[in-house]
mmCIF file of C-alpha atoms in Angstrom:
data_model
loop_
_atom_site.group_PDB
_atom_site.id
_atom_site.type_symbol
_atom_site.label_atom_id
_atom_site.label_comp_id
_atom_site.label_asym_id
_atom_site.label_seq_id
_atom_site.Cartn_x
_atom_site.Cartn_y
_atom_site.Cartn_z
ATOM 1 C CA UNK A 350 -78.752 110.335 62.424
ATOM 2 C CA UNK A 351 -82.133 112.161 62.861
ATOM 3 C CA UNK A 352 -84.508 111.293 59.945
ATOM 4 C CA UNK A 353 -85.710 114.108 57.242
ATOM 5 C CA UNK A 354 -88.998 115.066 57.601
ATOM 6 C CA UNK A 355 -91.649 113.839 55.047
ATOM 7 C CA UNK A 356 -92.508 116.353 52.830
ATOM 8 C CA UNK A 357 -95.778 116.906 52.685
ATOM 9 C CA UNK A 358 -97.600 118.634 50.223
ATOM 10 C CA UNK A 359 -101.059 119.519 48.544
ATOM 11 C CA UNK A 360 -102.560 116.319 47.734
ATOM 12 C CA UNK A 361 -104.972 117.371 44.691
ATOM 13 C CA UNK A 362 -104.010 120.335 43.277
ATOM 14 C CA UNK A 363 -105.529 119.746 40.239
ATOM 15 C CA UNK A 364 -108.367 122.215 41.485
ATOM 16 C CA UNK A 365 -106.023 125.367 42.365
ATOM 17 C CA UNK A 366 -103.961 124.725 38.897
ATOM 18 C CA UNK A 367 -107.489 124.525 36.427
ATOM 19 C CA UNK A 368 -108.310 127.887 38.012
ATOM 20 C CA UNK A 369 -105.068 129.654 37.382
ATOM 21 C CA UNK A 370 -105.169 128.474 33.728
ATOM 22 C CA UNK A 371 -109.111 129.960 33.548
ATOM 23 C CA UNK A 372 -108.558 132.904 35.574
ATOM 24 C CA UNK A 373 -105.392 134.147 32.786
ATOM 25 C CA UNK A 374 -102.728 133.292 35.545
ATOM 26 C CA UNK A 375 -101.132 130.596 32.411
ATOM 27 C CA UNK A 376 -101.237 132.003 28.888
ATOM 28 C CA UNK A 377 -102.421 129.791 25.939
ATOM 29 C CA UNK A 378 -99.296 128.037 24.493
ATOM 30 C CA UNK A 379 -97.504 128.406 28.516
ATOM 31 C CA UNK A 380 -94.746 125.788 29.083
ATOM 32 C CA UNK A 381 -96.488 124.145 32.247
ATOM 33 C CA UNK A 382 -93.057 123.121 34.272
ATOM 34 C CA UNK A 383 -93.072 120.620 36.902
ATOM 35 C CA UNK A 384 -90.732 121.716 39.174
ATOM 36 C CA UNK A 385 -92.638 125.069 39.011
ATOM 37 C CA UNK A 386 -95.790 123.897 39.860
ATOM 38 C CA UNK A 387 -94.136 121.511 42.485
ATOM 39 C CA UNK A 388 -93.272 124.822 44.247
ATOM 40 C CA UNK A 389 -96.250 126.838 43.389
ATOM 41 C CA UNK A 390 -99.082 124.833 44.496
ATOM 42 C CA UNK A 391 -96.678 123.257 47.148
ATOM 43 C CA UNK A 392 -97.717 119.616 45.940
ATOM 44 C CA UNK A 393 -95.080 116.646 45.475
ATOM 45 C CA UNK A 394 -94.437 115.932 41.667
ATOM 46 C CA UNK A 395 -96.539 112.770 41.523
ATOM 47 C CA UNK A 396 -99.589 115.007 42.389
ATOM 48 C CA UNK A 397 -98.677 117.216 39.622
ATOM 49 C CA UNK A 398 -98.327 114.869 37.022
ATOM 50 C CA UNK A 399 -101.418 113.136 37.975
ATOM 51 C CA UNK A 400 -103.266 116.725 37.706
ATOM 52 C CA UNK A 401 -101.826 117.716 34.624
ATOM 53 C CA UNK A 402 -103.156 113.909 33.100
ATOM 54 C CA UNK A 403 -106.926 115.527 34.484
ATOM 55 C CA UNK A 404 -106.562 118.508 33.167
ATOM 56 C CA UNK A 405 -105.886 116.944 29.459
ATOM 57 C CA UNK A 406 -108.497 115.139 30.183
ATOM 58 C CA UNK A 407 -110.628 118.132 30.268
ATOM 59 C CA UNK A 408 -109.025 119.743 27.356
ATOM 60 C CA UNK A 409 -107.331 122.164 29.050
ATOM 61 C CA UNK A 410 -103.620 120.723 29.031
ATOM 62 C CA UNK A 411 -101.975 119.550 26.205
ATOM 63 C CA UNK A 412 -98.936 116.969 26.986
ATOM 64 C CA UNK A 413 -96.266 116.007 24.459
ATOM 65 C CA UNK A 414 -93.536 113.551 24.548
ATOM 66 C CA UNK A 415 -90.317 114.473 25.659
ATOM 67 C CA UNK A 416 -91.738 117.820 25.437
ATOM 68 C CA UNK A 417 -94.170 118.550 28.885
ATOM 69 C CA UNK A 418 -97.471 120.400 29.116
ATOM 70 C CA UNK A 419 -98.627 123.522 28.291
ATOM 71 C CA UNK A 420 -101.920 124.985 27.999
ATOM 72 C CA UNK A 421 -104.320 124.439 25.143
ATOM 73 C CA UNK A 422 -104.479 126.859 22.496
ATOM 74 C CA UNK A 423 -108.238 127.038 21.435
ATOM 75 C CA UNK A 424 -108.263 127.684 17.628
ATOM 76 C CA UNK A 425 -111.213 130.458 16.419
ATOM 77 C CA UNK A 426 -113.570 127.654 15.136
ATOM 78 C CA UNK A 427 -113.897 125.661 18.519
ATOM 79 C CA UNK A 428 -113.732 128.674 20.103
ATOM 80 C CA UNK A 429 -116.765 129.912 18.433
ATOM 81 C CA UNK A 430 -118.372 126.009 18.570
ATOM 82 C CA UNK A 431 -117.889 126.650 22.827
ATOM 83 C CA UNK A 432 -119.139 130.074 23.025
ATOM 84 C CA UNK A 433 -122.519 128.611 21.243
ATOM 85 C CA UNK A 434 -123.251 125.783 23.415
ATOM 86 C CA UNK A 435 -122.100 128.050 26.679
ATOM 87 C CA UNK A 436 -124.957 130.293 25.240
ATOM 88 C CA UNK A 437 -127.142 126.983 25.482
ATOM 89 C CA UNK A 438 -126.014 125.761 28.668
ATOM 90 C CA UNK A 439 -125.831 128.973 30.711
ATOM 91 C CA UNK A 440 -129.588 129.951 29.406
ATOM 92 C CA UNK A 441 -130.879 126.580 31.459
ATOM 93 C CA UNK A 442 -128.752 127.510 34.239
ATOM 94 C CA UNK A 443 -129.597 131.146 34.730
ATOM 95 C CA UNK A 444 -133.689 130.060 34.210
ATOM 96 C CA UNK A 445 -132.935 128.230 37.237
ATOM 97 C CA UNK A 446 -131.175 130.452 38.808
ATOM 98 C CA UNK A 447 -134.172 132.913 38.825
ATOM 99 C CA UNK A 448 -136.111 130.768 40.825
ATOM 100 C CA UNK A 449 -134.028 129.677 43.643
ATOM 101 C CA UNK A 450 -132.015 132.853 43.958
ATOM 102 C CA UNK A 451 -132.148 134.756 47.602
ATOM 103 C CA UNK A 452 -131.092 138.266 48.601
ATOM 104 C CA UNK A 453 -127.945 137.394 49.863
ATOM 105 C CA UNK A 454 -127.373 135.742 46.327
ATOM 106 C CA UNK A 455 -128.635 139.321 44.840
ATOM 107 C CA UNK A 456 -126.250 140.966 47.423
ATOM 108 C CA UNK A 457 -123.359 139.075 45.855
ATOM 109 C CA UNK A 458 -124.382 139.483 42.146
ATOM 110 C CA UNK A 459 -124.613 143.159 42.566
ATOM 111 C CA UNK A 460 -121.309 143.455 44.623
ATOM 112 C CA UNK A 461 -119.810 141.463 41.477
ATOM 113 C CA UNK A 462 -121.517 144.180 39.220
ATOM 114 C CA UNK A 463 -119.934 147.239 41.401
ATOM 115 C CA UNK A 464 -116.365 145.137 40.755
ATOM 116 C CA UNK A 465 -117.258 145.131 37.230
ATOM 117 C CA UNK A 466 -117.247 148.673 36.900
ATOM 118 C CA UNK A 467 -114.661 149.861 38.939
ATOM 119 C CA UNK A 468 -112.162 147.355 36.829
ATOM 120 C CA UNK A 469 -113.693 149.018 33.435
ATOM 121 C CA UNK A 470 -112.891 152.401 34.603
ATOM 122 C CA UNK A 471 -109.624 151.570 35.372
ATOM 123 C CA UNK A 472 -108.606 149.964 32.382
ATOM 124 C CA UNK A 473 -107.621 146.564 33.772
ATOM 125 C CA UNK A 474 -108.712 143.847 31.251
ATOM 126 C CA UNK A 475 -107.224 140.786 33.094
ATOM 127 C CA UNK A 476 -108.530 141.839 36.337
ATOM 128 C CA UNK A 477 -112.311 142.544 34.636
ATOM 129 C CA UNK A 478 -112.178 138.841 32.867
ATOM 130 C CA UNK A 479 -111.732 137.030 36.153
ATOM 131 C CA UNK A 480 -114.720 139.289 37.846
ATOM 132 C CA UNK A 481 -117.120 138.409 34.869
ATOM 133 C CA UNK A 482 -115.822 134.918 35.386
ATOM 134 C CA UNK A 483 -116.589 134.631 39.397
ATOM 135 C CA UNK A 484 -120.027 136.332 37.955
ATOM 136 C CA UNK A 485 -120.994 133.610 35.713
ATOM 137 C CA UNK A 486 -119.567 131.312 38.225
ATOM 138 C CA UNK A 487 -121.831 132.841 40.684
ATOM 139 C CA UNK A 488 -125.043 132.267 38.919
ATOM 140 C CA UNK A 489 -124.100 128.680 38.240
ATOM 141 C CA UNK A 490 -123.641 128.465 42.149
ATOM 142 C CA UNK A 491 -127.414 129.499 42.643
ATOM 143 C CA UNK A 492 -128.646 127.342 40.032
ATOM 144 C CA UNK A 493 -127.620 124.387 41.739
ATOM 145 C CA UNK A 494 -127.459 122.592 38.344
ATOM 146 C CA UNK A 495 -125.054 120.018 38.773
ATOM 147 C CA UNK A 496 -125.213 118.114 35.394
ATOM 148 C CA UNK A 497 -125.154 121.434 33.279
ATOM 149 C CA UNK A 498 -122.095 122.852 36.079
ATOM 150 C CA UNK A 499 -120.273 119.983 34.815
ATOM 151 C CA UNK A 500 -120.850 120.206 31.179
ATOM 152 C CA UNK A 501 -120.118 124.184 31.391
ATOM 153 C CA UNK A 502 -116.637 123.030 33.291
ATOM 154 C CA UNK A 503 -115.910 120.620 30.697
ATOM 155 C CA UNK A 504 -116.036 123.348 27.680
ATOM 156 C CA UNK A 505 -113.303 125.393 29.278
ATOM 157 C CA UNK A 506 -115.374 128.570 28.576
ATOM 158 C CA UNK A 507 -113.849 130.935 30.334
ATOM 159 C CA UNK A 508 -110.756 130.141 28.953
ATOM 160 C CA UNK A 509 -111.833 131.009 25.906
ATOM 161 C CA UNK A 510 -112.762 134.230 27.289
ATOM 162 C CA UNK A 511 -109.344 135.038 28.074
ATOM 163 C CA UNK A 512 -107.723 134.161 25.080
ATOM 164 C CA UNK A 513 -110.083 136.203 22.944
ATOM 165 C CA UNK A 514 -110.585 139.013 25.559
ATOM 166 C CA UNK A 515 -108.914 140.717 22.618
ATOM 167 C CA UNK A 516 -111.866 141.007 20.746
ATOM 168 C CA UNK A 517 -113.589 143.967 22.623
ATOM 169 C CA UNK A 518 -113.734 146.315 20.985
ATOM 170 C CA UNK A 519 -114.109 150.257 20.967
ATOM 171 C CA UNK A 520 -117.321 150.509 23.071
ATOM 172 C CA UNK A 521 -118.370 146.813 23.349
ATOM 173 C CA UNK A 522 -117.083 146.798 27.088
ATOM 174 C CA UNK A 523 -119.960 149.139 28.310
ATOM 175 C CA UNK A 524 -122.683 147.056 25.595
ATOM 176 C CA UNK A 525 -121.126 143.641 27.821
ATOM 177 C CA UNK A 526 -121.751 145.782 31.379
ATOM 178 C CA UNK A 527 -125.509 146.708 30.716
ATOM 179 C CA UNK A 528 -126.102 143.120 29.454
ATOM 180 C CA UNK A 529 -124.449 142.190 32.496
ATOM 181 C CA UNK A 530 -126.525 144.597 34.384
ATOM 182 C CA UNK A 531 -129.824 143.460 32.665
ATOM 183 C CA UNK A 532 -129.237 139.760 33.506
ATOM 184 C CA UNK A 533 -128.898 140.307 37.044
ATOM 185 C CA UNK A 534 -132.022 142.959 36.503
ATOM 186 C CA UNK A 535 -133.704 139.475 35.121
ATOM 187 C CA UNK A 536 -132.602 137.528 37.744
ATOM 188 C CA UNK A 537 -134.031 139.654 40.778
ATOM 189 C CA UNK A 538 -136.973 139.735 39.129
ATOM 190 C CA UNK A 539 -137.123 135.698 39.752
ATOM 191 C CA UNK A 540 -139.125 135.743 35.907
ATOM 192 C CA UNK A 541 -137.122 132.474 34.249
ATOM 193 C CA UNK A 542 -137.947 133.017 31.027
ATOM 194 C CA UNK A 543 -136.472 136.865 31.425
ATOM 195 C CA UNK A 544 -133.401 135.294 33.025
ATOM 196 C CA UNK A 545 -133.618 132.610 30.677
ATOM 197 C CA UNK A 546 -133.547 135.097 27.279
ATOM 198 C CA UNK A 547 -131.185 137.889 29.164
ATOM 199 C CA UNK A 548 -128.659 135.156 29.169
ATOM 200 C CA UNK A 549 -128.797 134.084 25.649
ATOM 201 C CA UNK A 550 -128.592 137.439 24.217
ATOM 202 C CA UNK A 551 -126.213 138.256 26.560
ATOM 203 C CA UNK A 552 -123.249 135.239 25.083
ATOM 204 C CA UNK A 553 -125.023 134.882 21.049
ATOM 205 C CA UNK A 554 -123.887 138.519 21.362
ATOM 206 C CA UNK A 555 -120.449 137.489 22.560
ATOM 207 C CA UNK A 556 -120.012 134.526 19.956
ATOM 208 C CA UNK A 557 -121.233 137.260 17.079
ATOM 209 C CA UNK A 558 -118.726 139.651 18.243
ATOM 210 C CA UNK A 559 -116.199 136.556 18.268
ATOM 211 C CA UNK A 560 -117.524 135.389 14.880
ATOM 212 C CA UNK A 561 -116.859 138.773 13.099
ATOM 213 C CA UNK A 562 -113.444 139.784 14.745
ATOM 214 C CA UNK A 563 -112.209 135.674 13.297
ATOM 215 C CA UNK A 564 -113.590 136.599 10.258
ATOM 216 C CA UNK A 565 -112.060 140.522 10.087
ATOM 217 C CA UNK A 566 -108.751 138.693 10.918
ATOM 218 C CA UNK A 567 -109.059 136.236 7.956
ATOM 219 C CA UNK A 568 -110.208 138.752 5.565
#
């Protein structure tokens, strides 16, 4: 009798399943399934498990007996506690940024811009909070900053960015594209302390606007 083939599947996929639950592709609360995963990121079950125990690690799994995984729910205080040491953390990164960014970089920041606006005029929420996410991404990418990459990765930002996407309100999307536009403005400019300050105003606005829609919602 011929053997069965070894399956063989992805042997980390701890990678590919953190960006689905920071790009929106898992909702807060989501029931993460084994079995599903198995066959979505085409990884054998130990692999899962193991990536789910990661991701826990870095707060963005939560794992209950008997129960599984799903992701983390980010209440309104933390969520407001992340978005104010992003604001910290991104400000050192985009200051550095400045100085070692090239044209193609600029190229690729202003191509992310164009995607910005085309996703604002059509309405599409989801797909315009994973293009300012590959945006922010990008400018940690130029800033070669590998301590503050890793403490930005550990405060599962952007996830809080997609849970409270809700909070834009009437008008604020076009105040977040010209900050958006300014920073990059900043950047090209190679000034750090423009990049530096365009990047703090740019998320203290975003935690205020968090800060008041929490508190409009508890009132």
């Amino acid at each position: 009798m011929a053997k069965r083939p070894i399956r063989r599947g992805l042997d980390d996929p701890t990678g590919p399943i953190r960006d689905a639950i920071i790009g929106g592709s898992f909702l807060p609360n989501e029931r993460l399934i084994e079995e599903d995963l198995v066959r979505r990121f085409k990884a054998n079950r130990g692999a899962v498990r193991l990536a789910l125990a990661r991701l826990e690690q870095e707060g963005l799994v939560v794992r209950e007996p008997n129960r599984g995984a799903r992701v983390r729910l980010v209440a309104g205080k933390e969520a407001v506690e992340i978005m104010e040491a992003r604001a910290m953390l991104e400000a050192l990164v985009a200051r550095h940024a400045a100085i070692k960014l090239t044209q193609q970089d600029l190229r690729n920041l202003h191509a992310i811009l164009r995607e910005l606006k085309s996703l604002i005029a059509e309405g599409d929420m989801i797909g315009y909070s994973g293009a300012n996410m590959r945006l922010h991404t990008a400018i940690v990418d130029i800033a070669d900053h590998a301590t503050a990459a890793r403490l930005l990765l550990g405060l599962r930002a952007q996830t809080v960015i997609f849970q409270y996407r809700q909070t834009l309100q009437p008008g604020r999307v076009e105040e977040l594209m010209h900050e958006h536009e300014a920073l990059v403005q900043a950047l090209a400019s190679r000034d750090p302390d423009a990049a530096e300050k365009a990047m703090r105003s740019h998320l203290d606005n975003a935690a205020d606007t968090l800060k008041g829609r929490l508190q409009h919602g508890s009132s």
